[in-house]
């Protein structure tokens, strides 16, 4: 999940919103199995898996300042490209720099409500400001890593005598070779995802410059933050008054570290970690901050999005005969999608109301609301 | 799994006590208010309990208000494991590693 700020106000962008959505749709490949414009040599491929977003910046996609505002500096240590299957390489090769399908998207938004003026100011957010949100991950590459290691873990669970209440919980002891291999491959996939979002952000900046005939300085399209929400990490937490290293699994959950945490970039250390929560394409998204209470209660974690209430299949059935793009246009949201069924699968009714979800984590104290963002234009896979 | 055993801890949290399901090593906690509680799927609640049975799990098996059914572990789930006694599971991260 990645969020960019800008110097633009909603009124400046509205007259060009159709062109912007069109150019972004054309410049950023999307859809199932979409192929990107980045062609990597085997050597570059391995470098990307180890260096993540820093590989992208070194190769001209974005600025060094972006790295400071990316979780783990956009590069998690311990990735090992030699543990990746040839099938994963094949699937990932052409997909670097692509949005993908399903719930992945690129959205032009505006800030429509601010809950914490001081925090918003520190993040560079103001009312009516245009923002851009990018949601994509490790594409077919990470999917194959997961598939490959589920097989490994099913055998490992038997080998180490772990009782599984559900076969899908396949796992291995943290200290085993199988666990070390999975972790090193998963880290390569996380780095692939960080590089992917970095490249897509770069093309987003270019598209804005072209459509609005504007300079990078006047657009001010700066990264606010980039945060993972499907990842396992070794972190230090206090359990029963004792500091302990733990293997924290977050699956559809976002890290929400409190003010003062050493892993936060200097500019945000006094503030707490920015947390980016996308809603469905018809409603809203939120910017939150991590809290001390999240650290105490949930290993520094909060929600990650709206959460589905309808399966993709159910949503397609319910949307039959409706023109979702038209319904969205009537609400002032311009949408462009690659897949025939994507808009039906992703319609608002398929999701919980993001405002209700965010209100719960805010009231529970495991993160706090800073701003609400409304969609203006959406590119879907 | 006995759904009647779900216990409201406070306005934003539901608890799955240790006797919610056989084999649970720690309790489960789901961050939902009474409104979002109505949208919980039985299968995803069961998945929170399943995660609580895994070796070396620390403190609790947690889920956020955007919880829904995933592969093995619920989407919206947070689980931490001891570095000596614990496990690592691809299902705890999912297919869309990001």
GROMACS .gro file of C-alpha atoms in nm:
model
  479
    1UNK     CA    1   0.000   0.000   0.000
    2UNK     CA    2   0.148   0.332  -0.106
    3UNK     CA    3   0.020   0.690  -0.078
    4UNK     CA    4   0.146   0.999  -0.258
    5UNK     CA    5   0.064   1.358  -0.168
    6UNK     CA    6   0.059   1.648  -0.414
    7UNK     CA    7   0.047   2.027  -0.426
    8UNK     CA    8  -0.273   2.003  -0.632
    9UNK     CA    9  -0.623   2.083  -0.524
   10UNK     CA   10  -0.925   1.884  -0.636
   11UNK     CA   11  -1.056   2.171  -0.851
   12UNK     CA   12  -0.730   2.183  -1.052
   13UNK     CA   13  -0.745   1.814  -1.137
   14UNK     CA   14  -1.117   1.763  -1.199
   15UNK     CA   15  -1.119   1.915  -1.551
   16UNK     CA   16  -0.844   1.668  -1.656
   17UNK     CA   17  -0.952   1.364  -1.456
   18UNK     CA   18  -1.063   1.160  -1.760
   19UNK     CA   19  -0.731   1.217  -1.936
   20UNK     CA   20  -0.539   1.133  -1.623
   21UNK     CA   21  -0.724   0.806  -1.571
   22UNK     CA   22  -0.684   0.720  -1.939
   23UNK     CA   23  -0.309   0.789  -1.945
   24UNK     CA   24  -0.249   0.604  -1.619
   25UNK     CA   25  -0.448   0.310  -1.753
   26UNK     CA   26  -0.238   0.308  -2.070
   27UNK     CA   27   0.100   0.361  -1.905
   28UNK     CA   28   0.064   0.118  -1.617
   29UNK     CA   29  -0.010  -0.233  -1.736
   30UNK     CA   30  -0.300  -0.394  -1.551
   31UNK     CA   31  -0.522  -0.700  -1.569
   32UNK     CA   32  -0.476  -1.073  -1.510
   33UNK     CA   33  -0.124  -1.185  -1.607
   34UNK     CA   34  -0.051  -0.840  -1.749
   35UNK     CA   35   0.300  -0.787  -1.883
   36UNK     CA   36   0.511  -0.487  -1.797
   37UNK     CA   37   0.762  -0.281  -1.988
   38UNK     CA   38   1.056  -0.374  -1.768
   39UNK     CA   39   1.280  -0.642  -1.915
   40UNK     CA   40   1.534  -0.781  -1.672
   41UNK     CA   41   1.850  -0.982  -1.730
   42UNK     CA   42   1.887  -1.281  -1.497
   43UNK     CA   43   2.147  -1.084  -1.306
   44UNK     CA   44   1.916  -0.781  -1.264
   45UNK     CA   45   1.633  -1.011  -1.163
   46UNK     CA   46   1.836  -1.142  -0.870
   47UNK     CA   47   1.950  -0.791  -0.774
   48UNK     CA   48   1.589  -0.671  -0.768
   49UNK     CA   49   1.489  -0.956  -0.535
   50UNK     CA   50   1.764  -0.862  -0.290
   51UNK     CA   51   1.740  -0.484  -0.315
   52UNK     CA   52   1.365  -0.421  -0.360
   53UNK     CA   53   1.267  -0.056  -0.401
   54UNK     CA   54   1.635   0.051  -0.381
   55UNK     CA   55   1.695  -0.143  -0.704
   56UNK     CA   56   1.415   0.057  -0.866
   57UNK     CA   57   1.557   0.392  -0.750
   58UNK     CA   58   1.911   0.298  -0.861
   59UNK     CA   59   1.767   0.223  -1.204
   60UNK     CA   60   1.594   0.556  -1.245
   61UNK     CA   61   1.249   0.480  -1.104
   62UNK     CA   62   1.196   0.751  -0.845
   63UNK     CA   63   1.415   0.935  -0.597
   64UNK     CA   64   1.636   0.832  -0.304
   65UNK     CA   65   1.400   1.028  -0.074
   66UNK     CA   66   1.126   0.774  -0.153
   67UNK     CA   67   1.325   0.502   0.018
   68UNK     CA   68   1.317   0.680   0.357
   69UNK     CA   69   0.938   0.675   0.346
   70UNK     CA   70   0.902   0.305   0.270
   71UNK     CA   71   0.862   0.037   0.539
   72UNK     CA   72   1.194  -0.140   0.594
   73UNK     CA   73   1.353   0.104   0.346
   74UNK     CA   74   1.175  -0.090   0.070
   75UNK     CA   75   1.428  -0.367   0.110
   76UNK     CA   76   1.405  -0.644   0.365
   77UNK     CA   77   1.735  -0.818   0.442
   78UNK     CA   78   1.777  -1.192   0.413
   79UNK     CA   79   1.615  -1.248   0.072
   80UNK     CA   80   1.777  -1.536  -0.117
   81UNK     CA   81   1.712  -1.556  -0.493
   82UNK     CA   82   1.863  -1.906  -0.510
   83UNK     CA   83   1.558  -2.042  -0.323
   84UNK     CA   84   1.312  -1.927  -0.588
   85UNK     CA   85   1.169  -2.192  -0.822
   86UNK     CA   86   1.206  -2.155  -1.196
   87UNK     CA   87   0.825  -2.144  -1.217
   88UNK     CA   88   0.819  -1.838  -0.985
   89UNK     CA   89   1.089  -1.669  -1.195
   90UNK     CA   90   0.887  -1.741  -1.509
   91UNK     CA   91   0.568  -1.598  -1.363
   92UNK     CA   92   0.740  -1.292  -1.219
   93UNK     CA   93   0.966  -1.207  -1.513
   94UNK     CA   94   0.722  -1.007  -1.725
   95UNK     CA   95   0.507  -0.883  -1.438
   96UNK     CA   96   0.746  -0.642  -1.267
   97UNK     CA   97   0.595  -0.295  -1.298
   98UNK     CA   98   0.235  -0.414  -1.340
   99UNK     CA   99  -0.073  -0.350  -1.131
  100UNK     CA  100  -0.237  -0.692  -1.168
  101UNK     CA  101  -0.603  -0.771  -1.115
  102UNK     CA  102  -0.855  -0.837  -0.838
  103UNK     CA  103  -0.846  -0.584  -0.556
  104UNK     CA  104  -0.531  -0.413  -0.687
  105UNK     CA  105  -0.575  -0.056  -0.804
  106UNK     CA  106  -0.437   0.289  -0.862
  107UNK     CA  107  -0.662   0.567  -0.738
  108UNK     CA  108  -0.663   0.946  -0.768
  109UNK     CA  109  -0.829   1.082  -0.455
  110UNK     CA  110  -0.883   1.401  -0.258
  111UNK     CA  111  -0.870   1.472   0.113
  112UNK     CA  112  -1.228   1.535   0.219
  113UNK     CA  113  -1.204   1.523   0.595
  114UNK     CA  114  -0.927   1.576   0.848
  115UNK     CA  115  -0.964   1.436   1.199
  116UNK     CA  116  -0.624   1.540   1.339
  117UNK     CA  117  -0.508   1.875   1.200
  118UNK     CA  118  -0.161   1.866   1.352
  119UNK     CA  119  -0.083   1.514   1.235
  120UNK     CA  120  -0.222   1.589   0.887
  121UNK     CA  121   0.009   1.888   0.865
  122UNK     CA  122   0.310   1.680   0.966
  123UNK     CA  123   0.223   1.431   0.691
  124UNK     CA  124   0.179   1.713   0.438
  125UNK     CA  125  -0.199   1.664   0.401
  126UNK     CA  126  -0.460   1.940   0.366
  127UNK     CA  127  -0.833   1.957   0.280
  128UNK     CA  128  -0.922   1.920  -0.091
  129UNK     CA  129  -0.566   1.811  -0.171
  130UNK     CA  130  -0.519   1.548  -0.442
  131UNK     CA  131  -0.352   1.221  -0.337
  132UNK     CA  132  -0.270   0.900  -0.523
  133UNK     CA  133  -0.299   0.554  -0.371
  134UNK     CA  134  -0.130   0.248  -0.520
  135UNK     CA  135  -0.224  -0.104  -0.414
  136UNK     CA  136  -0.037  -0.394  -0.566
  137UNK     CA  137   0.207  -0.660  -0.453
  138UNK     CA  138   0.435  -0.936  -0.572
  139UNK     CA  139   0.199  -1.052  -0.849
  140UNK     CA  140   0.239  -1.406  -0.986
  141UNK     CA  141   0.589  -1.423  -0.839
  142UNK     CA  142   0.474  -1.412  -0.477
  143UNK     CA  143   0.176  -1.633  -0.555
  144UNK     CA  144   0.411  -1.902  -0.684
  145UNK     CA  145   0.644  -1.863  -0.381
  146UNK     CA  146   0.342  -1.928  -0.157
  147UNK     CA  147   0.229  -2.227  -0.366
  148UNK     CA  148   0.581  -2.378  -0.370
  149UNK     CA  149   0.629  -2.347   0.005
  150UNK     CA  150   0.284  -2.473   0.103
  151UNK     CA  151   0.397  -2.805  -0.042
  152UNK     CA  152   0.726  -2.789   0.146
  153UNK     CA  153   0.543  -2.702   0.470
  154UNK     CA  154   0.289  -2.982   0.438
  155UNK     CA  155   0.577  -3.229   0.436
  156UNK     CA  156   0.757  -3.036   0.712
  157UNK     CA  157   0.454  -3.046   0.943
  158UNK     CA  158   0.451  -3.427   0.916
  159UNK     CA  159   0.829  -3.451   0.955
  160UNK     CA  160   0.832  -3.241   1.276
  161UNK     CA  161   0.512  -3.399   1.416
  162UNK     CA  162   0.304  -3.080   1.427
  163UNK     CA  163  -0.069  -3.144   1.478
  164UNK     CA  164  -0.269  -2.941   1.226
  165UNK     CA  165  -0.638  -2.872   1.290
  166UNK     CA  166  -0.663  -2.774   0.925
  167UNK     CA  167  -0.430  -2.890   0.648
  168UNK     CA  168  -0.411  -2.529   0.528
  169UNK     CA  169  -0.217  -2.435   0.844
  170UNK     CA  170   0.088  -2.618   0.701
  171UNK     CA  171   0.397  -2.485   0.880
  172UNK     CA  172   0.746  -2.564   1.010
  173UNK     CA  173   0.932  -2.479   1.331
  174UNK     CA  174   1.091  -2.133   1.312
  175UNK     CA  175   1.430  -2.295   1.374
  176UNK     CA  176   1.402  -2.549   1.089
  177UNK     CA  177   1.573  -2.533   0.749
  178UNK     CA  178   1.231  -2.530   0.581
  179UNK     CA  179   1.131  -2.216   0.775
  180UNK     CA  180   1.459  -2.043   0.690
  181UNK     CA  181   1.408  -2.121   0.321
  182UNK     CA  182   1.048  -1.995   0.318
  183UNK     CA  183   1.145  -1.677   0.499
  184UNK     CA  184   1.426  -1.606   0.251
  185UNK     CA  185   1.192  -1.666  -0.046
  186UNK     CA  186   0.907  -1.465   0.110
  187UNK     CA  187   1.150  -1.176   0.164
  188UNK     CA  188   1.245  -1.190  -0.204
  189UNK     CA  189   0.872  -1.163  -0.289
  190UNK     CA  190   0.829  -0.868  -0.049
  191UNK     CA  191   1.123  -0.695  -0.221
  192UNK     CA  192   0.966  -0.769  -0.560
  193UNK     CA  193   0.647  -0.598  -0.435
  194UNK     CA  194   0.834  -0.291  -0.307
  195UNK     CA  195   1.016  -0.255  -0.640
  196UNK     CA  196   0.683  -0.294  -0.821
  197UNK     CA  197   0.512  -0.014  -0.629
  198UNK     CA  198   0.820   0.207  -0.670
  199UNK     CA  199   0.817   0.165  -1.052
  200UNK     CA  200   0.441   0.226  -1.072
  201UNK     CA  201   0.476   0.541  -0.863
  202UNK     CA  202   0.745   0.666  -1.102
  203UNK     CA  203   0.516   0.624  -1.404
  204UNK     CA  204   0.233   0.788  -1.210
  205UNK     CA  205   0.448   1.098  -1.160
  206UNK     CA  206   0.534   1.100  -1.531
  207UNK     CA  207   0.166   1.069  -1.628
  208UNK     CA  208   0.070   1.365  -1.407
  209UNK     CA  209   0.354   1.575  -1.550
  210UNK     CA  210   0.244   1.498  -1.906
  211UNK     CA  211  -0.131   1.543  -1.864
  212UNK     CA  212  -0.108   1.855  -1.650
  213UNK     CA  213   0.200   1.993  -1.836
  214UNK     CA  214   0.361   2.054  -1.503
  215UNK     CA  215   0.703   2.021  -1.342
  216UNK     CA  216   0.783   1.774  -1.063
  217UNK     CA  217   0.838   2.069  -0.829
  218UNK     CA  218   0.499   2.228  -0.886
  219UNK     CA  219   0.316   1.893  -0.871
  220UNK     CA  220   0.491   1.797  -0.546
  221UNK     CA  221   0.401   1.429  -0.588
  222UNK     CA  222   0.589   1.304  -0.284
  223UNK     CA  223   0.561   0.969  -0.113
  224UNK     CA  224   0.384   0.983   0.224
  225UNK     CA  225   0.445   0.620   0.310
  226UNK     CA  226   0.452   0.265   0.178
  227UNK     CA  227   0.352  -0.018   0.406
  228UNK     CA  228   0.322  -0.397   0.365
  229UNK     CA  229   0.012  -0.581   0.482
  230UNK     CA  230   0.084  -0.945   0.395
  231UNK     CA  231   0.418  -1.036   0.546
  232UNK     CA  232   0.599  -1.223   0.826
  233UNK     CA  233   0.868  -1.031   1.014
  234UNK     CA  234   1.103  -1.083   1.304
  235UNK     CA  235   1.025  -0.805   1.552
  236UNK     CA  236   1.094  -0.723   1.915
  237UNK     CA  237   0.789  -0.697   2.139
  238UNK     CA  238   0.730  -0.684   2.514
  239UNK     CA  239   0.545  -0.989   2.643
  240UNK     CA  240   0.468  -1.012   3.016
  241UNK     CA  241   0.715  -0.732   3.083
  242UNK     CA  242   0.994  -0.906   2.895
  243UNK     CA  243   1.143  -0.799   2.561
  244UNK     CA  244   1.129  -1.086   2.313
  245UNK     CA  245   1.201  -1.143   1.946
  246UNK     CA  246   0.895  -1.288   1.774
  247UNK     CA  247   0.792  -1.408   1.429
  248UNK     CA  248   0.497  -1.178   1.361
  249UNK     CA  249   0.260  -1.289   1.083
  250UNK     CA  250   0.038  -1.015   0.939
  251UNK     CA  251  -0.207  -1.134   0.678
  252UNK     CA  252  -0.434  -0.855   0.574
  253UNK     CA  253  -0.314  -0.655   0.870
  254UNK     CA  254  -0.097  -0.344   0.873
  255UNK     CA  255   0.197  -0.264   1.096
  256UNK     CA  256   0.101   0.031   1.318
  257UNK     CA  257   0.411   0.121   1.522
  258UNK     CA  258   0.382   0.397   1.784
  259UNK     CA  259   0.562   0.731   1.813
  260UNK     CA  260   0.927   0.684   1.913
  261UNK     CA  261   0.969   0.339   1.759
  262UNK     CA  262   1.327   0.297   1.629
  263UNK     CA  263   1.209   0.140   1.301
  264UNK     CA  264   1.024   0.455   1.197
  265UNK     CA  265   1.192   0.706   0.965
  266UNK     CA  266   1.322   1.018   1.146
  267UNK     CA  267   1.057   1.248   0.998
  268UNK     CA  268   0.775   1.036   1.142
  269UNK     CA  269   0.932   0.920   1.467
  270UNK     CA  270   0.758   1.184   1.679
  271UNK     CA  271   0.429   1.112   1.507
  272UNK     CA  272   0.389   0.735   1.487
  273UNK     CA  273   0.382   0.523   1.174
  274UNK     CA  274   0.149   0.627   0.893
  275UNK     CA  275  -0.107   0.352   0.822
  276UNK     CA  276  -0.280   0.344   0.484
  277UNK     CA  277  -0.626   0.184   0.468
  278UNK     CA  278  -0.795   0.154   0.131
  279UNK     CA  279  -1.172   0.117   0.110
  280UNK     CA  280  -1.367  -0.001  -0.191
  281UNK     CA  281  -1.356   0.207  -0.509
  282UNK     CA  282  -1.690   0.379  -0.444
  283UNK     CA  283  -1.654   0.494  -0.085
  284UNK     CA  284  -1.336   0.616   0.088
  285UNK     CA  285  -0.985   0.539   0.213
  286UNK     CA  286  -0.815   0.647   0.535
  287UNK     CA  287  -0.481   0.761   0.671
  288UNK     CA  288  -0.423   0.654   1.032
  289UNK     CA  289  -0.128   0.655   1.271
  290UNK     CA  290   0.013   0.372   1.481
  291UNK     CA  291  -0.021   0.387   1.860
  292UNK     CA  292   0.138   0.261   2.181
  293UNK     CA  293  -0.181   0.066   2.249
  294UNK     CA  294  -0.134  -0.130   1.923
  295UNK     CA  295   0.213  -0.219   2.049
  296UNK     CA  296   0.069  -0.346   2.377
  297UNK     CA  297  -0.236  -0.525   2.236
  298UNK     CA  298  -0.175  -0.640   1.879
  299UNK     CA  299   0.203  -0.657   1.827
  300UNK     CA  300   0.181  -0.313   1.667
  301UNK     CA  301  -0.086  -0.400   1.411
  302UNK     CA  302  -0.419  -0.274   1.282
  303UNK     CA  303  -0.665  -0.344   0.997
  304UNK     CA  304  -0.571  -0.333   0.626
  305UNK     CA  305  -0.889  -0.255   0.435
  306UNK     CA  306  -1.261  -0.305   0.418
  307UNK     CA  307  -1.275  -0.684   0.397
  308UNK     CA  308  -1.504  -0.868   0.160
  309UNK     CA  309  -1.863  -0.957   0.251
  310UNK     CA  310  -1.950  -1.111  -0.088
  311UNK     CA  311  -1.734  -1.367  -0.267
  312UNK     CA  312  -1.620  -1.264  -0.615
  313UNK     CA  313  -1.873  -1.506  -0.759
  314UNK     CA  314  -2.163  -1.371  -0.549
  315UNK     CA  315  -2.069  -1.015  -0.642
  316UNK     CA  316  -2.071  -1.092  -1.015
  317UNK     CA  317  -2.417  -1.252  -0.977
  318UNK     CA  318  -2.555  -0.953  -0.785
  319UNK     CA  319  -2.417  -0.704  -1.038
  320UNK     CA  320  -2.580  -0.875  -1.336
  321UNK     CA  321  -2.759  -0.624  -1.556
  322UNK     CA  322  -2.602  -0.328  -1.377
  323UNK     CA  323  -2.345  -0.091  -1.521
  324UNK     CA  324  -2.109  -0.038  -1.230
  325UNK     CA  325  -1.888   0.210  -1.418
  326UNK     CA  326  -2.193   0.424  -1.486
  327UNK     CA  327  -2.312   0.411  -1.125
  328UNK     CA  328  -1.964   0.526  -1.019
  329UNK     CA  329  -1.959   0.807  -1.278
  330UNK     CA  330  -2.287   0.933  -1.141
  331UNK     CA  331  -2.112   0.962  -0.804
  332UNK     CA  332  -1.829   1.157  -0.970
  333UNK     CA  333  -1.580   0.868  -0.990
  334UNK     CA  334  -1.418   0.793  -1.326
  335UNK     CA  335  -1.313   0.431  -1.350
  336UNK     CA  336  -1.120   0.228  -1.607
  337UNK     CA  337  -1.074  -0.146  -1.579
  338UNK     CA  338  -0.894  -0.417  -1.773
  339UNK     CA  339  -1.099  -0.719  -1.667
  340UNK     CA  340  -1.458  -0.773  -1.784
  341UNK     CA  341  -1.584  -0.883  -1.442
  342UNK     CA  342  -1.347  -0.680  -1.221
  343UNK     CA  343  -1.584  -0.389  -1.158
  344UNK     CA  344  -1.862  -0.628  -1.053
  345UNK     CA  345  -1.628  -0.822  -0.823
  346UNK     CA  346  -1.503  -0.499  -0.670
  347UNK     CA  347  -1.827  -0.300  -0.637
  348UNK     CA  348  -1.897  -0.130  -0.304
  349UNK     CA  349  -2.158  -0.386  -0.197
  350UNK     CA  350  -1.892  -0.661  -0.210
  351UNK     CA  351  -1.714  -0.499   0.085
  352UNK     CA  352  -1.780  -0.396   0.444
  353UNK     CA  353  -1.816  -0.022   0.495
  354UNK     CA  354  -1.458   0.103   0.542
  355UNK     CA  355  -1.575   0.381   0.776
  356UNK     CA  356  -1.718   0.124   1.018
  357UNK     CA  357  -1.399  -0.083   1.007
  358UNK     CA  358  -1.174   0.217   1.070
  359UNK     CA  359  -1.401   0.346   1.347
  360UNK     CA  360  -1.354   0.019   1.537
  361UNK     CA  361  -0.972   0.031   1.530
  362UNK     CA  362  -0.983   0.402   1.619
  363UNK     CA  363  -1.219   0.349   1.914
  364UNK     CA  364  -1.019   0.044   2.024
  365UNK     CA  365  -0.711   0.272   2.025
  366UNK     CA  366  -0.490   0.048   1.808
  367UNK     CA  367  -0.455   0.331   1.555
  368UNK     CA  368  -0.596   0.681   1.523
  369UNK     CA  369  -0.769   0.857   1.239
  370UNK     CA  370  -0.590   1.141   1.061
  371UNK     CA  371  -0.770   1.190   0.730
  372UNK     CA  372  -1.034   1.050   0.496
  373UNK     CA  373  -0.974   1.035   0.121
  374UNK     CA  374  -1.247   1.013  -0.145
  375UNK     CA  375  -1.194   0.861  -0.492
  376UNK     CA  376  -1.199   1.075  -0.807
  377UNK     CA  377  -1.051   0.837  -1.061
  378UNK     CA  378  -0.972   0.466  -1.041
  379UNK     CA  379  -0.761   0.230  -1.253
  380UNK     CA  380  -0.848  -0.133  -1.185
  381UNK     CA  381  -0.685  -0.452  -1.308
  382UNK     CA  382  -1.637  -2.473   1.782
  383UNK     CA  383  -1.921  -2.338   1.993
  384UNK     CA  384  -2.027  -1.991   1.877
  385UNK     CA  385  -2.220  -1.931   2.203
  386UNK     CA  386  -1.886  -1.926   2.383
  387UNK     CA  387  -1.781  -1.603   2.208
  388UNK     CA  388  -1.758  -1.345   2.483
  389UNK     CA  389  -1.777  -0.966   2.443
  390UNK     CA  390  -1.475  -0.814   2.622
  391UNK     CA  391  -1.573  -0.455   2.556
  392UNK     CA  392  -1.736  -0.234   2.296
  393UNK     CA  393  -1.475  -0.317   2.029
  394UNK     CA  394  -1.352  -0.668   2.114
  395UNK     CA  395  -1.485  -1.023   2.112
  396UNK     CA  396  -1.295  -1.301   2.286
  397UNK     CA  397  -1.267  -1.665   2.187
  398UNK     CA  398  -1.192  -1.821   2.527
  399UNK     CA  399  -0.956  -2.120   2.555
  400UNK     CA  400  -1.248  -2.364   2.564
  401UNK     CA  401  -1.393  -2.223   2.241
  402UNK     CA  402  -1.222  -2.504   2.053
  403UNK     CA  403  -1.019  -2.803   2.161
  404UNK     CA  404  -0.643  -2.755   2.130
  405UNK     CA  405  -0.632  -2.377   2.167
  406UNK     CA  406  -0.311  -2.270   2.341
  407UNK     CA  407  -0.403  -1.901   2.372
  408UNK     CA  408  -0.733  -1.713   2.351
  409UNK     CA  409  -0.853  -1.548   2.032
  410UNK     CA  410  -0.957  -1.185   2.004
  411UNK     CA  411  -1.154  -1.026   1.721
  412UNK     CA  412  -1.176  -0.647   1.701
  413UNK     CA  413  -1.543  -0.588   1.608
  414UNK     CA  414  -1.827  -0.385   1.754
  415UNK     CA  415  -2.181  -0.521   1.775
  416UNK     CA  416  -2.252  -0.386   1.423
  417UNK     CA  417  -1.963  -0.558   1.243
  418UNK     CA  418  -2.011  -0.869   1.458
  419UNK     CA  419  -2.320  -0.938   1.247
  420UNK     CA  420  -2.101  -0.967   0.937
  421UNK     CA  421  -1.864  -1.227   1.086
  422UNK     CA  422  -1.851  -1.557   0.897
  423UNK     CA  423  -1.847  -1.870   1.114
  424UNK     CA  424  -1.559  -2.007   0.905
  425UNK     CA  425  -1.334  -1.708   0.969
  426UNK     CA  426  -1.404  -1.726   1.344
  427UNK     CA  427  -1.304  -2.093   1.332
  428UNK     CA  428  -0.983  -1.992   1.156
  429UNK     CA  429  -0.895  -1.754   1.442
  430UNK     CA  430  -0.935  -2.052   1.678
  431UNK     CA  431  -0.729  -2.282   1.452
  432UNK     CA  432  -0.437  -2.039   1.451
  433UNK     CA  433  -0.452  -2.040   1.834
  434UNK     CA  434  -0.370  -2.415   1.830
  435UNK     CA  435  -0.034  -2.369   1.656
  436UNK     CA  436   0.287  -2.440   1.855
  437UNK     CA  437   0.463  -2.143   2.015
  438UNK     CA  438   0.186  -1.890   1.954
  439UNK     CA  439   0.230  -1.597   2.194
  440UNK     CA  440  -0.046  -1.419   2.387
  441UNK     CA  441  -0.339  -1.449   2.144
  442UNK     CA  442  -0.463  -1.514   1.793
  443UNK     CA  443  -0.594  -1.174   1.684
  444UNK     CA  444  -0.815  -1.057   1.399
  445UNK     CA  445  -0.903  -0.709   1.281
  446UNK     CA  446  -1.254  -0.581   1.195
  447UNK     CA  447  -1.190  -0.644   0.822
  448UNK     CA  448  -1.162  -1.019   0.897
  449UNK     CA  449  -1.277  -1.266   0.634
  450UNK     CA  450  -1.198  -1.624   0.540
  451UNK     CA  451  -0.853  -1.687   0.394
  452UNK     CA  452  -0.628  -1.984   0.319
  453UNK     CA  453  -0.583  -2.144   0.664
  454UNK     CA  454  -0.533  -1.818   0.851
  455UNK     CA  455  -0.808  -1.554   0.831
  456UNK     CA  456  -0.742  -1.240   0.627
  457UNK     CA  457  -0.720  -0.960   0.883
  458UNK     CA  458  -0.524  -1.188   1.116
  459UNK     CA  459  -0.221  -1.115   1.336
  460UNK     CA  460  -0.030  -1.398   1.505
  461UNK     CA  461   0.313  -1.389   1.670
  462UNK     CA  462   0.525  -1.696   1.740
  463UNK     CA  463   0.812  -1.766   1.978
  464UNK     CA  464   1.148  -1.787   1.797
  465UNK     CA  465   1.236  -2.115   1.976
  466UNK     CA  466   0.908  -2.303   2.017
  467UNK     CA  467   0.710  -2.138   1.739
  468UNK     CA  468   0.638  -2.197   1.373
  469UNK     CA  469   0.626  -2.006   1.048
  470UNK     CA  470   0.342  -2.068   0.801
  471UNK     CA  471   0.293  -1.948   0.441
  472UNK     CA  472  -0.083  -1.943   0.511
  473UNK     CA  473  -0.015  -1.677   0.777
  474UNK     CA  474   0.107  -1.442   0.505
  475UNK     CA  475  -0.105  -1.553   0.212
  476UNK     CA  476  -0.057  -1.566  -0.166
  477UNK     CA  477  -0.035  -1.193  -0.222
  478UNK     CA  478   0.298  -1.136  -0.043
  479UNK     CA  479   0.346  -0.760  -0.041
   0.00000   0.00000   0.00000
